[in-house]
């Protein structure tokens, strides 16, 4: 039954990704779509951390920053292929999460929030201040992945927007698949049990610290890969990718859509990514609207959009 | 030696502002278990409203008073409109709500006022006072004095007045407080109003030194939050000590190491403290009941 | 050698000696009950034995090995399992998943296999699922397996906790007031289940206020009052003990009445 639900969710997601382009009024929307998918990917990582394991992080943009700058600096300084740089970034993020996760995850609630927040700020400060290496606050350009050129040589001509729409869409699908697998697995159950009661979890043999650490590392890798994809598709990156506001945006996307739900998180990512696009005409109102949305959703749909809607639909069906 | 004293002066001045923000965090946290990330916005509002009221022709003291009262009203509104309806929500939701409120207030301030940096004249002029080879601005004395007055005022309020004790009782055990007839909803209102007023006062005092713009709140909220955590969340003494310690630390780092990383060192120390003392310096240790 | 050996165990909360110098032991397959008035320290004792609280003084030995202050998950690996007086259910998980969590030690494997949903993981999970369904049937919750645990009644949650604890295949099971809040029929069932488990060789350490049940099924009774052990022995001996009668009549008249009624 669980397995069927997993494939339904993946099928819905895949269908949406495949069908949406038919409704795009212009090529520009491929860019927006790709951005949604990349944000969705990092937010799925947070679903694992916040939704499954019940741990908060206000510093996950730090890992996105590491992934992004790995793709910028790896090719430049180490002569790495950008694709390998993405993997290197993921490995660094994972190891770093492993290292700092152990002491940080002993903290609870607001203390955990401030510790993760501190970590994120430290990363973004390093990226901003180490001008010689990172180019400082003005950002740095990122080498092309080269995959599109390869496709062209094989006779398949697509625009940059189309390519990144497809590539990020596939990355999102893979990320969703892994997260859904995890949900209905021994590890996933162990993580989710922490959410319910850490004491009970430990008395049934679950190593609480270890499961938290796993969720933290996995979500860090998600954020890092998403950061790398963002850097690669933009061809340019600034330290803002690691900034406090980006961390907050990620958490808000997750909570907005429904923090326990992979599809919900993607929906949250879509809404918050589209919001500024929709509001471009009223750019001054963007913050006002964003703040109001955050408050209203938390008050009226505390489970997040998708689970609340699903619950309402189910309620009517019965 | 002179340099050290100079750094101490500047450290204590910023530290006093952090302490005021941290005290604001503490009051609300005690009354409601909510960490109000919009606390920095109160400081911004204090400064901004004073600036614009003063420009509109109000004398400075009156403009400042207006700013403090208006901000207190906004604090109360925040509680009534966003916090009380979400009572009992998990920590993550509360964090999102107050961060949402901070973004909303910032967005509104940017629309109503503008995006420029502003200041108004210092209360007692701009001539630095010389102390043993170092100098200190008269306005710094205002800031430090303000922090001390607020701290002792709060101390008197919580220990000597019935209302203050009601707030403490609510913090300790909400249900029990209700049972003995304390109006906990009024306590929440009071706490948000008070905390916003203190934030606004900080904004009024510090604007002549640091200037104010619609977006100064985020940084202050983070530092004030960090200071409160450093001292142990919910403890007024911790807020004061945490704020001053953070200010001094930043000043010393800026002076002796690198001004770029002055903010970084603050967070490194906080991480270090939390690793060793997961409850903060003055936080109490307790065994969670099962 | 006893299965569980508690020696001079004690803990202090802000000056209050919640448990002080308590010693007793449990043999395999034996039902030992801990009784005492409210606030006597029974739950605190359980919390120390199961590693949830760090004991201030004394030792706990399991199978002859010193396990004092060891983390609960390590104790679970060694065959100690428990339920809670104040329910500790995984509210947002289904009933089946709650019991599956109890199978964690048997179904866990490499995290990569879980992420990729490899056949090895699915085999592990399928075995656990089969066992969990059996346990749910045993506590008559098999019909509810797909429901969110949070939607169950209090009595059902009590049984769910027992099923989850049994999933560990424990050598010793600590039950903290399993029949509290249950009706007569449910109490009867729990009663029978406990006897069945003991007959299968599982040692039971029980806290229960239902004196009839305690007297009927216990092999051995430990009586706590104000954190101290005031008596110990078989049901007949304990129920005649003047100190025990005084503790119950003196402090907890109403409760004794409850237990009779
Ligand atoms: N974590 C804790 N922190 C402080 N005091 C505690 C803690 N846990 C228990 N106590 C205190 O220890 C004493 C014993 O409590 P305990 O819960 O063990 O009693 P009990 O015998 O289980 O009572 P009941 O029959 O009501 O369940 C009580 O006074 C209680 O308030
Ligand atoms: Mg008890």
Short mmCIF file of N, CA and C in Angstrom, two decimals, chain C residues 6 26 80 89 91 159 205 215 240 248:
data_model
loop_
_atom_site.label_atom_id
_atom_site.label_comp_id
_atom_site.label_asym_id
_atom_site.label_seq_id
_atom_site.Cartn_x
_atom_site.Cartn_y
_atom_site.Cartn_z
N UNK C 6 19.00 -5.11 41.02
CA UNK C 6 19.01 -3.69 41.35
C UNK C 6 19.62 -3.56 42.73
N UNK C 26 15.16 -9.84 39.95
CA UNK C 26 14.11 -10.51 39.18
C UNK C 26 14.72 -11.73 38.49
N UNK C 80 16.12 -5.66 27.28
CA UNK C 80 15.23 -4.99 28.22
C UNK C 80 14.31 -4.06 27.46
N UNK C 89 3.71 7.35 22.58
CA UNK C 89 3.40 6.70 21.31
C UNK C 89 3.89 7.61 20.18
N UNK C 91 2.79 9.35 17.64
CA UNK C 91 1.42 9.76 17.28
C UNK C 91 1.19 9.86 15.78
N UNK C 159 -2.34 -0.87 24.85
CA UNK C 159 -2.05 -2.17 24.26
C UNK C 159 -1.03 -2.04 23.14
N UNK C 205 8.49 -6.99 35.07
CA UNK C 205 8.55 -6.08 36.20
C UNK C 205 7.37 -5.13 36.02
N UNK C 215 -2.00 -8.86 43.32
CA UNK C 215 -1.98 -9.98 44.25
C UNK C 215 -2.15 -11.31 43.51
N UNK C 240 0.05 -8.72 54.40
CA UNK C 240 -0.13 -8.74 55.86
C UNK C 240 0.79 -7.77 56.56
N UNK C 248 -0.35 2.52 52.94
CA UNK C 248 -1.52 2.66 52.07
C UNK C 248 -2.67 3.34 52.77
#
